[in-house]
Amino acid sequence: MGKYDTISKRLIQTYPQDFLCFTLERDDVEFLAVLETEQPTVDAHRADSFIRARIGEENVLLHYEFQTTDSSTPMPRRMAGYIGRAIEQYDLPIHSTVIYLRPDAGQNDPGHFIQSRFGCQIVIQYKVIRLTEVEGQRVLEAGHSGLIPFASLMKPPERMGSEAWMRTCVDRATDLPLDESARGDFLTALSVLGGLVHDRKMIADLISKEGLMDLIRESSFAQYLLEQEIEENKEQWIKQGERERAIEDILDVLAIRFGLSETHPLSARIAAIDDLQRLKQLHRSAIQVSNIEAFQDMLEA
């Protein structure tokens, strides 16, 4: 889980009522509970956030997905999966929303999954919110505290520059009635999210000028994000090490069995493969094939 996902989920789970009112565009909604997001399938799927709420006399399920960039799997297909499993698991009316953080993300998300086959049609709709299209000043004025860290990603007032808008968001955050610990966590979220759109050095300079850097440094949330980033980097290093060993193993087998040299074009092709599972399959093939041509056929398959 990346830091932007972590921040978004923490904010929505800390300020669920604010997100309910914002995404549903109504105030007559009552937060009831944050629900477990892991969905029971053969391969576990974890949605970002599920919230149970009440509108009038009806209990409903609110589902949220935060996207920093476009999804590698088409978002309509992902959402259809999440929504279908949630209907089965919770048996509640469901309202799903995808919130795109970066300005260039989600531009082609249609907000629906449609399949027409064999005389039947499946239609699953969900709401798409691109923060860059949201009027940021209106959000600040609405008083929904949980959305303030996201406001810097929204559309600023006309003719207001990046630094002025970021300062406006920081000032609004520091005005909130929070204790020092909570304020530090809040400013951490605001500054990290703001870096998706605004210059990070400008944000750091602004935070320093406002005398808020120590609050962020001492924030337990900032420490958690740092530890998470270190762990994620460790995992990447481990995976990279496994990949390099897998490539070496394949090349060793091919060199011993077929005399493949390090300068052979096939060696370069193998070294360019990133997929660890693919490399493991090729290692087995290198052991089993009868000649180098057969291995090359496996590589090109």
mmCIF file with all atom_site columns, C-alpha atoms in Angstrom, residues 37-196:
data_model
loop_
_atom_site.group_PDB
_atom_site.id
_atom_site.type_symbol
_atom_site.label_atom_id
_atom_site.label_alt_id
_atom_site.label_comp_id
_atom_site.label_asym_id
_atom_site.label_entity_id
_atom_site.label_seq_id
_atom_site.pdbx_PDB_ins_code
_atom_site.Cartn_x
_atom_site.Cartn_y
_atom_site.Cartn_z
_atom_site.occupancy
_atom_site.B_iso_or_equiv
_atom_site.pdbx_formal_charge
_atom_site.auth_seq_id
_atom_site.auth_comp_id
_atom_site.auth_asym_id
_atom_site.auth_atom_id
_atom_site.pdbx_PDB_model_num
ATOM 1   C CA . THR A 1 37  ? -12.483 -4.123  3.293   1.00 0.00 ? 37  THR A CA 1
ATOM 2   C CA . GLU A 1 38  ? -11.032 -7.549  2.479   1.00 0.00 ? 38  GLU A CA 1
ATOM 3   C CA . GLN A 1 39  ? -13.426 -9.406  0.224   1.00 0.00 ? 39  GLN A CA 1
ATOM 4   C CA . PRO A 1 40  ? -13.644 -13.221 0.447   1.00 0.00 ? 40  PRO A CA 1
ATOM 5   C CA . THR A 1 41  ? -12.464 -14.682 -2.861  1.00 0.00 ? 41  THR A CA 1
ATOM 6   C CA . VAL A 1 42  ? -9.922  -17.319 -3.841  1.00 0.00 ? 42  VAL A CA 1
ATOM 7   C CA . ASP A 1 43  ? -7.411  -14.481 -4.182  1.00 0.00 ? 43  ASP A CA 1
ATOM 8   C CA . ALA A 1 44  ? -8.179  -11.909 -1.502  1.00 0.00 ? 44  ALA A CA 1
ATOM 9   C CA . HIS A 1 45  ? -9.244  -8.541  -2.887  1.00 0.00 ? 45  HIS A CA 1
ATOM 10  C CA . ARG A 1 46  ? -9.037  -5.453  -0.691  1.00 0.00 ? 46  ARG A CA 1
ATOM 11  C CA . ALA A 1 47  ? -11.095 -2.409  -1.558  1.00 0.00 ? 47  ALA A CA 1
ATOM 12  C CA . ASP A 1 48  ? -10.052 0.956   -0.131  1.00 0.00 ? 48  ASP A CA 1
ATOM 13  C CA . SER A 1 49  ? -12.977 1.769   2.184   1.00 0.00 ? 49  SER A CA 1
ATOM 14  C CA . PHE A 1 50  ? -16.475 0.531   2.984   1.00 0.00 ? 50  PHE A CA 1
ATOM 15  C CA . ILE A 1 51  ? -18.724 2.625   5.223   1.00 0.00 ? 51  ILE A CA 1
ATOM 16  C CA . ARG A 1 52  ? -22.163 1.670   6.503   1.00 0.00 ? 52  ARG A CA 1
ATOM 17  C CA . ALA A 1 53  ? -24.515 4.635   6.784   1.00 0.00 ? 53  ALA A CA 1
ATOM 18  C CA . ARG A 1 54  ? -28.190 5.499   7.087   1.00 0.00 ? 54  ARG A CA 1
ATOM 19  C CA . ILE A 1 55  ? -30.138 7.719   4.715   1.00 0.00 ? 55  ILE A CA 1
ATOM 20  C CA . GLY A 1 56  ? -33.626 8.291   6.045   1.00 0.00 ? 56  GLY A CA 1
ATOM 21  C CA . GLU A 1 57  ? -34.820 4.910   7.284   1.00 0.00 ? 57  GLU A CA 1
ATOM 22  C CA . GLU A 1 58  ? -32.551 2.890   4.998   1.00 0.00 ? 58  GLU A CA 1
ATOM 23  C CA . ASN A 1 59  ? -29.150 1.385   5.778   1.00 0.00 ? 59  ASN A CA 1
ATOM 24  C CA . VAL A 1 60  ? -26.756 1.723   2.833   1.00 0.00 ? 60  VAL A CA 1
ATOM 25  C CA . LEU A 1 61  ? -23.170 0.846   1.953   1.00 0.00 ? 61  LEU A CA 1
ATOM 26  C CA . LEU A 1 62  ? -20.729 3.484   0.704   1.00 0.00 ? 62  LEU A CA 1
ATOM 27  C CA . HIS A 1 63  ? -17.683 2.202   -1.151  1.00 0.00 ? 63  HIS A CA 1
ATOM 28  C CA . TYR A 1 64  ? -14.650 4.390   -1.923  1.00 0.00 ? 64  TYR A CA 1
ATOM 29  C CA . GLU A 1 65  ? -11.597 3.829   -4.102  1.00 0.00 ? 65  GLU A CA 1
ATOM 30  C CA . PHE A 1 66  ? -8.721  6.338   -4.194  1.00 0.00 ? 66  PHE A CA 1
ATOM 31  C CA . GLN A 1 67  ? -6.576  6.400   -7.331  1.00 0.00 ? 67  GLN A CA 1
ATOM 32  C CA . THR A 1 68  ? -3.328  8.330   -7.652  1.00 0.00 ? 68  THR A CA 1
ATOM 33  C CA . THR A 1 69  ? -2.841  7.249   -11.267 1.00 0.00 ? 69  THR A CA 1
ATOM 34  C CA . ASP A 1 70  ? -4.848  5.340   -13.837 1.00 0.00 ? 70  ASP A CA 1
ATOM 35  C CA . SER A 1 71  ? -5.425  1.707   -12.922 1.00 0.00 ? 71  SER A CA 1
ATOM 36  C CA . SER A 1 72  ? -3.452  -0.956  -14.816 1.00 0.00 ? 72  SER A CA 1
ATOM 37  C CA . THR A 1 73  ? -6.625  -3.058  -14.759 1.00 0.00 ? 73  THR A CA 1
ATOM 38  C CA . PRO A 1 74  ? -9.444  -1.043  -16.380 1.00 0.00 ? 74  PRO A CA 1
ATOM 39  C CA . MET A 1 75  ? -11.258 0.764   -13.559 1.00 0.00 ? 75  MET A CA 1
ATOM 40  C CA . PRO A 1 76  ? -14.764 -0.214  -14.742 1.00 0.00 ? 76  PRO A CA 1
ATOM 41  C CA . ARG A 1 77  ? -13.813 -3.881  -14.480 1.00 0.00 ? 77  ARG A CA 1
ATOM 42  C CA . ARG A 1 78  ? -12.248 -3.423  -11.040 1.00 0.00 ? 78  ARG A CA 1
ATOM 43  C CA . MET A 1 79  ? -15.268 -1.539  -9.767  1.00 0.00 ? 79  MET A CA 1
ATOM 44  C CA . ALA A 1 80  ? -17.664 -4.146  -11.147 1.00 0.00 ? 80  ALA A CA 1
ATOM 45  C CA . GLY A 1 81  ? -15.754 -6.769  -9.166  1.00 0.00 ? 81  GLY A CA 1
ATOM 46  C CA . TYR A 1 82  ? -15.724 -4.753  -5.936  1.00 0.00 ? 82  TYR A CA 1
ATOM 47  C CA . ILE A 1 83  ? -19.396 -3.841  -6.221  1.00 0.00 ? 83  ILE A CA 1
ATOM 48  C CA . GLY A 1 84  ? -20.548 -7.358  -7.094  1.00 0.00 ? 84  GLY A CA 1
ATOM 49  C CA . ARG A 1 85  ? -18.658 -8.901  -4.178  1.00 0.00 ? 85  ARG A CA 1
ATOM 50  C CA . ALA A 1 86  ? -19.892 -6.186  -1.797  1.00 0.00 ? 86  ALA A CA 1
ATOM 51  C CA . ILE A 1 87  ? -23.523 -6.828  -2.778  1.00 0.00 ? 87  ILE A CA 1
ATOM 52  C CA . GLU A 1 88  ? -23.034 -10.529 -2.063  1.00 0.00 ? 88  GLU A CA 1
ATOM 53  C CA . GLN A 1 89  ? -21.160 -9.938  1.199   1.00 0.00 ? 89  GLN A CA 1
ATOM 54  C CA . TYR A 1 90  ? -23.246 -7.162  2.775   1.00 0.00 ? 90  TYR A CA 1
ATOM 55  C CA . ASP A 1 91  ? -26.636 -7.378  1.025   1.00 0.00 ? 91  ASP A CA 1
ATOM 56  C CA . LEU A 1 92  ? -27.127 -3.597  1.212   1.00 0.00 ? 92  LEU A CA 1
ATOM 57  C CA . PRO A 1 93  ? -27.868 -0.911  -1.383  1.00 0.00 ? 93  PRO A CA 1
ATOM 58  C CA . ILE A 1 94  ? -24.449 0.348   -2.480  1.00 0.00 ? 94  ILE A CA 1
ATOM 59  C CA . HIS A 1 95  ? -23.090 3.661   -3.733  1.00 0.00 ? 95  HIS A CA 1
ATOM 60  C CA . SER A 1 96  ? -19.525 3.476   -5.104  1.00 0.00 ? 96  SER A CA 1
ATOM 61  C CA . THR A 1 97  ? -17.136 6.339   -5.780  1.00 0.00 ? 97  THR A CA 1
ATOM 62  C CA . VAL A 1 98  ? -13.683 6.555   -7.347  1.00 0.00 ? 98  VAL A CA 1
ATOM 63  C CA . ILE A 1 99  ? -11.686 9.611   -6.284  1.00 0.00 ? 99  ILE A CA 1
ATOM 64  C CA . TYR A 1 100 ? -8.768  10.515  -8.564  1.00 0.00 ? 100 TYR A CA 1
ATOM 65  C CA . LEU A 1 101 ? -5.988  12.494  -6.900  1.00 0.00 ? 101 LEU A CA 1
ATOM 66  C CA . ARG A 1 102 ? -3.656  13.484  -9.746  1.00 0.00 ? 102 ARG A CA 1
ATOM 67  C CA . PRO A 1 103 ? -4.898  15.960  -12.393 1.00 0.00 ? 103 PRO A CA 1
ATOM 68  C CA . ASP A 1 104 ? -4.062  13.598  -15.262 1.00 0.00 ? 104 ASP A CA 1
ATOM 69  C CA . ALA A 1 105 ? -5.680  10.500  -13.731 1.00 0.00 ? 105 ALA A CA 1
ATOM 70  C CA . GLY A 1 106 ? -9.115  9.130   -14.564 1.00 0.00 ? 106 GLY A CA 1
ATOM 71  C CA . GLN A 1 107 ? -9.694  11.270  -17.622 1.00 0.00 ? 107 GLN A CA 1
ATOM 72  C CA . ASN A 1 108 ? -11.100 8.301   -19.540 1.00 0.00 ? 108 ASN A CA 1
ATOM 73  C CA . ASP A 1 109 ? -13.001 6.639   -16.692 1.00 0.00 ? 109 ASP A CA 1
ATOM 74  C CA . PRO A 1 110 ? -16.630 6.470   -17.915 1.00 0.00 ? 110 PRO A CA 1
ATOM 75  C CA . GLY A 1 111 ? -18.093 5.740   -14.480 1.00 0.00 ? 111 GLY A CA 1
ATOM 76  C CA . HIS A 1 112 ? -19.721 2.486   -15.565 1.00 0.00 ? 112 HIS A CA 1
ATOM 77  C CA . PHE A 1 113 ? -19.136 -1.118  -16.567 1.00 0.00 ? 113 PHE A CA 1
ATOM 78  C CA . ILE A 1 114 ? -21.301 -2.329  -19.437 1.00 0.00 ? 114 ILE A CA 1
ATOM 79  C CA . GLN A 1 115 ? -21.400 -5.784  -20.947 1.00 0.00 ? 115 GLN A CA 1
ATOM 80  C CA . SER A 1 116 ? -23.875 -6.810  -23.651 1.00 0.00 ? 116 SER A CA 1
ATOM 81  C CA . ARG A 1 117 ? -23.720 -10.479 -24.580 1.00 0.00 ? 117 ARG A CA 1
ATOM 82  C CA . PHE A 1 118 ? -26.151 -13.222 -25.541 1.00 0.00 ? 118 PHE A CA 1
ATOM 83  C CA . GLY A 1 119 ? -29.166 -10.946 -25.393 1.00 0.00 ? 119 GLY A CA 1
ATOM 84  C CA . CYS A 1 120 ? -28.399 -9.821  -21.820 1.00 0.00 ? 120 CYS A CA 1
ATOM 85  C CA . GLN A 1 121 ? -26.913 -6.576  -20.542 1.00 0.00 ? 121 GLN A CA 1
ATOM 86  C CA . ILE A 1 122 ? -24.959 -5.967  -17.346 1.00 0.00 ? 122 ILE A CA 1
ATOM 87  C CA . VAL A 1 123 ? -24.692 -2.324  -16.271 1.00 0.00 ? 123 VAL A CA 1
ATOM 88  C CA . ILE A 1 124 ? -22.845 -1.246  -13.115 1.00 0.00 ? 124 ILE A CA 1
ATOM 89  C CA . GLN A 1 125 ? -22.505 2.480   -12.469 1.00 0.00 ? 125 GLN A CA 1
ATOM 90  C CA . TYR A 1 126 ? -20.315 4.342   -10.007 1.00 0.00 ? 126 TYR A CA 1
ATOM 91  C CA . LYS A 1 127 ? -19.438 7.962   -9.330  1.00 0.00 ? 127 LYS A CA 1
ATOM 92  C CA . VAL A 1 128 ? -16.171 9.454   -10.590 1.00 0.00 ? 128 VAL A CA 1
ATOM 93  C CA . ILE A 1 129 ? -14.664 12.442  -8.776  1.00 0.00 ? 129 ILE A CA 1
ATOM 94  C CA . ARG A 1 130 ? -11.560 14.074  -10.238 1.00 0.00 ? 130 ARG A CA 1
ATOM 95  C CA . LEU A 1 131 ? -10.335 16.389  -7.494  1.00 0.00 ? 131 LEU A CA 1
ATOM 96  C CA . THR A 1 132 ? -8.777  18.759  -10.021 1.00 0.00 ? 132 THR A CA 1
ATOM 97  C CA . GLU A 1 133 ? -12.328 19.544  -11.238 1.00 0.00 ? 133 GLU A CA 1
ATOM 98  C CA . VAL A 1 134 ? -13.701 20.307  -7.748  1.00 0.00 ? 134 VAL A CA 1
ATOM 99  C CA . GLU A 1 135 ? -13.949 23.931  -6.558  1.00 0.00 ? 135 GLU A CA 1
ATOM 100 C CA . GLY A 1 136 ? -11.507 23.914  -3.644  1.00 0.00 ? 136 GLY A CA 1
ATOM 101 C CA . GLN A 1 137 ? -12.737 27.114  -1.995  1.00 0.00 ? 137 GLN A CA 1
ATOM 102 C CA . ARG A 1 138 ? -16.253 25.705  -1.708  1.00 0.00 ? 138 ARG A CA 1
ATOM 103 C CA . VAL A 1 139 ? -14.868 22.652  0.084   1.00 0.00 ? 139 VAL A CA 1
ATOM 104 C CA . LEU A 1 140 ? -12.914 24.829  2.539   1.00 0.00 ? 140 LEU A CA 1
ATOM 105 C CA . GLU A 1 141 ? -16.001 26.915  3.231   1.00 0.00 ? 141 GLU A CA 1
ATOM 106 C CA . ALA A 1 142 ? -18.241 23.867  3.693   1.00 0.00 ? 142 ALA A CA 1
ATOM 107 C CA . GLY A 1 143 ? -16.485 23.042  6.962   1.00 0.00 ? 143 GLY A CA 1
ATOM 108 C CA . HIS A 1 144 ? -15.712 19.397  6.181   1.00 0.00 ? 144 HIS A CA 1
ATOM 109 C CA . SER A 1 145 ? -12.404 19.104  8.057   1.00 0.00 ? 145 SER A CA 1
ATOM 110 C CA . GLY A 1 146 ? -11.498 15.684  6.661   1.00 0.00 ? 146 GLY A CA 1
ATOM 111 C CA . LEU A 1 147 ? -11.381 17.069  3.126   1.00 0.00 ? 147 LEU A CA 1
ATOM 112 C CA . ILE A 1 148 ? -8.951  19.922  3.832   1.00 0.00 ? 148 ILE A CA 1
ATOM 113 C CA . PRO A 1 149 ? -5.811  17.816  3.127   1.00 0.00 ? 149 PRO A CA 1
ATOM 114 C CA . PHE A 1 150 ? -7.308  17.058  -0.298  1.00 0.00 ? 150 PHE A CA 1
ATOM 115 C CA . ALA A 1 151 ? -8.218  20.689  -1.004  1.00 0.00 ? 151 ALA A CA 1
ATOM 116 C CA . SER A 1 152 ? -4.748  21.528  -2.315  1.00 0.00 ? 152 SER A CA 1
ATOM 117 C CA . LEU A 1 153 ? -5.399  19.013  -5.135  1.00 0.00 ? 153 LEU A CA 1
ATOM 118 C CA . MET A 1 154 ? -8.606  20.816  -6.085  1.00 0.00 ? 154 MET A CA 1
ATOM 119 C CA . LYS A 1 155 ? -9.226  23.778  -8.362  1.00 0.00 ? 155 LYS A CA 1
ATOM 120 C CA . PRO A 1 156 ? -8.056  27.023  -6.678  1.00 0.00 ? 156 PRO A CA 1
ATOM 121 C CA . PRO A 1 157 ? -9.967  30.294  -6.940  1.00 0.00 ? 157 PRO A CA 1
ATOM 122 C CA . GLU A 1 158 ? -9.559  32.083  -10.251 1.00 0.00 ? 158 GLU A CA 1
ATOM 123 C CA . ARG A 1 159 ? -6.186  33.819  -10.698 1.00 0.00 ? 159 ARG A CA 1
ATOM 124 C CA . MET A 1 160 ? -4.799  32.308  -7.469  1.00 0.00 ? 160 MET A CA 1
ATOM 125 C CA . GLY A 1 161 ? -1.352  30.751  -7.952  1.00 0.00 ? 161 GLY A CA 1
ATOM 126 C CA . SER A 1 162 ? -0.033  27.465  -6.621  1.00 0.00 ? 162 SER A CA 1
ATOM 127 C CA . GLU A 1 163 ? 1.819   28.871  -3.599  1.00 0.00 ? 163 GLU A CA 1
ATOM 128 C CA . ALA A 1 164 ? -1.041  31.154  -2.548  1.00 0.00 ? 164 ALA A CA 1
ATOM 129 C CA . TRP A 1 165 ? -3.518  28.278  -2.774  1.00 0.00 ? 165 TRP A CA 1
ATOM 130 C CA . MET A 1 166 ? -1.275  25.963  -0.788  1.00 0.00 ? 166 MET A CA 1
ATOM 131 C CA . ARG A 1 167 ? -0.861  28.662  1.873   1.00 0.00 ? 167 ARG A CA 1
ATOM 132 C CA . THR A 1 168 ? -4.648  29.072  2.034   1.00 0.00 ? 168 THR A CA 1
ATOM 133 C CA . CYS A 1 169 ? -5.040  25.336  2.658   1.00 0.00 ? 169 CYS A CA 1
ATOM 134 C CA . VAL A 1 170 ? -2.291  25.304  5.310   1.00 0.00 ? 170 VAL A CA 1
ATOM 135 C CA . ASP A 1 171 ? -3.833  28.314  7.084   1.00 0.00 ? 171 ASP A CA 1
ATOM 136 C CA . ARG A 1 172 ? -7.237  26.624  7.084   1.00 0.00 ? 172 ARG A CA 1
ATOM 137 C CA . ALA A 1 173 ? -5.698  23.462  8.527   1.00 0.00 ? 173 ALA A CA 1
ATOM 138 C CA . THR A 1 174 ? -3.867  25.311  11.312  1.00 0.00 ? 174 THR A CA 1
ATOM 139 C CA . ASP A 1 175 ? -7.106  27.059  12.301  1.00 0.00 ? 175 ASP A CA 1
ATOM 140 C CA . LEU A 1 176 ? -8.797  23.749  13.141  1.00 0.00 ? 176 LEU A CA 1
ATOM 141 C CA . PRO A 1 177 ? -9.429  23.097  16.857  1.00 0.00 ? 177 PRO A CA 1
ATOM 142 C CA . LEU A 1 178 ? -6.996  20.169  17.166  1.00 0.00 ? 178 LEU A CA 1
ATOM 143 C CA . ASP A 1 179 ? -4.413  19.201  19.776  1.00 0.00 ? 179 ASP A CA 1
ATOM 144 C CA . GLU A 1 180 ? -0.734  19.342  18.788  1.00 0.00 ? 180 GLU A CA 1
ATOM 145 C CA . SER A 1 181 ? -0.481  15.644  17.927  1.00 0.00 ? 181 SER A CA 1
ATOM 146 C CA . ALA A 1 182 ? -3.578  15.633  15.725  1.00 0.00 ? 182 ALA A CA 1
ATOM 147 C CA . ARG A 1 183 ? -2.514  18.904  14.074  1.00 0.00 ? 183 ARG A CA 1
ATOM 148 C CA . GLY A 1 184 ? 0.864   17.390  13.201  1.00 0.00 ? 184 GLY A CA 1
ATOM 149 C CA . ASP A 1 185 ? -0.817  14.342  11.659  1.00 0.00 ? 185 ASP A CA 1
ATOM 150 C CA . PHE A 1 186 ? -3.205  16.575  9.727   1.00 0.00 ? 186 PHE A CA 1
ATOM 151 C CA . LEU A 1 187 ? -0.430  18.780  8.338   1.00 0.00 ? 187 LEU A CA 1
ATOM 152 C CA . THR A 1 188 ? 1.554   15.680  7.396   1.00 0.00 ? 188 THR A CA 1
ATOM 153 C CA . ALA A 1 189 ? -1.355  14.460  5.287   1.00 0.00 ? 189 ALA A CA 1
ATOM 154 C CA . LEU A 1 190 ? -1.820  17.894  3.714   1.00 0.00 ? 190 LEU A CA 1
ATOM 155 C CA . SER A 1 191 ? 1.853   18.339  2.797   1.00 0.00 ? 191 SER A CA 1
ATOM 156 C CA . VAL A 1 192 ? 2.303   14.815  1.378   1.00 0.00 ? 192 VAL A CA 1
ATOM 157 C CA . LEU A 1 193 ? -0.880  14.943  -0.702  1.00 0.00 ? 193 LEU A CA 1
ATOM 158 C CA . GLY A 1 194 ? -0.064  18.474  -1.852  1.00 0.00 ? 194 GLY A CA 1
ATOM 159 C CA . GLY A 1 195 ? 3.174   17.144  -3.336  1.00 0.00 ? 195 GLY A CA 1
ATOM 160 C CA . LEU A 1 196 ? 1.135   15.320  -5.980  1.00 0.00 ? 196 LEU A CA 1
#
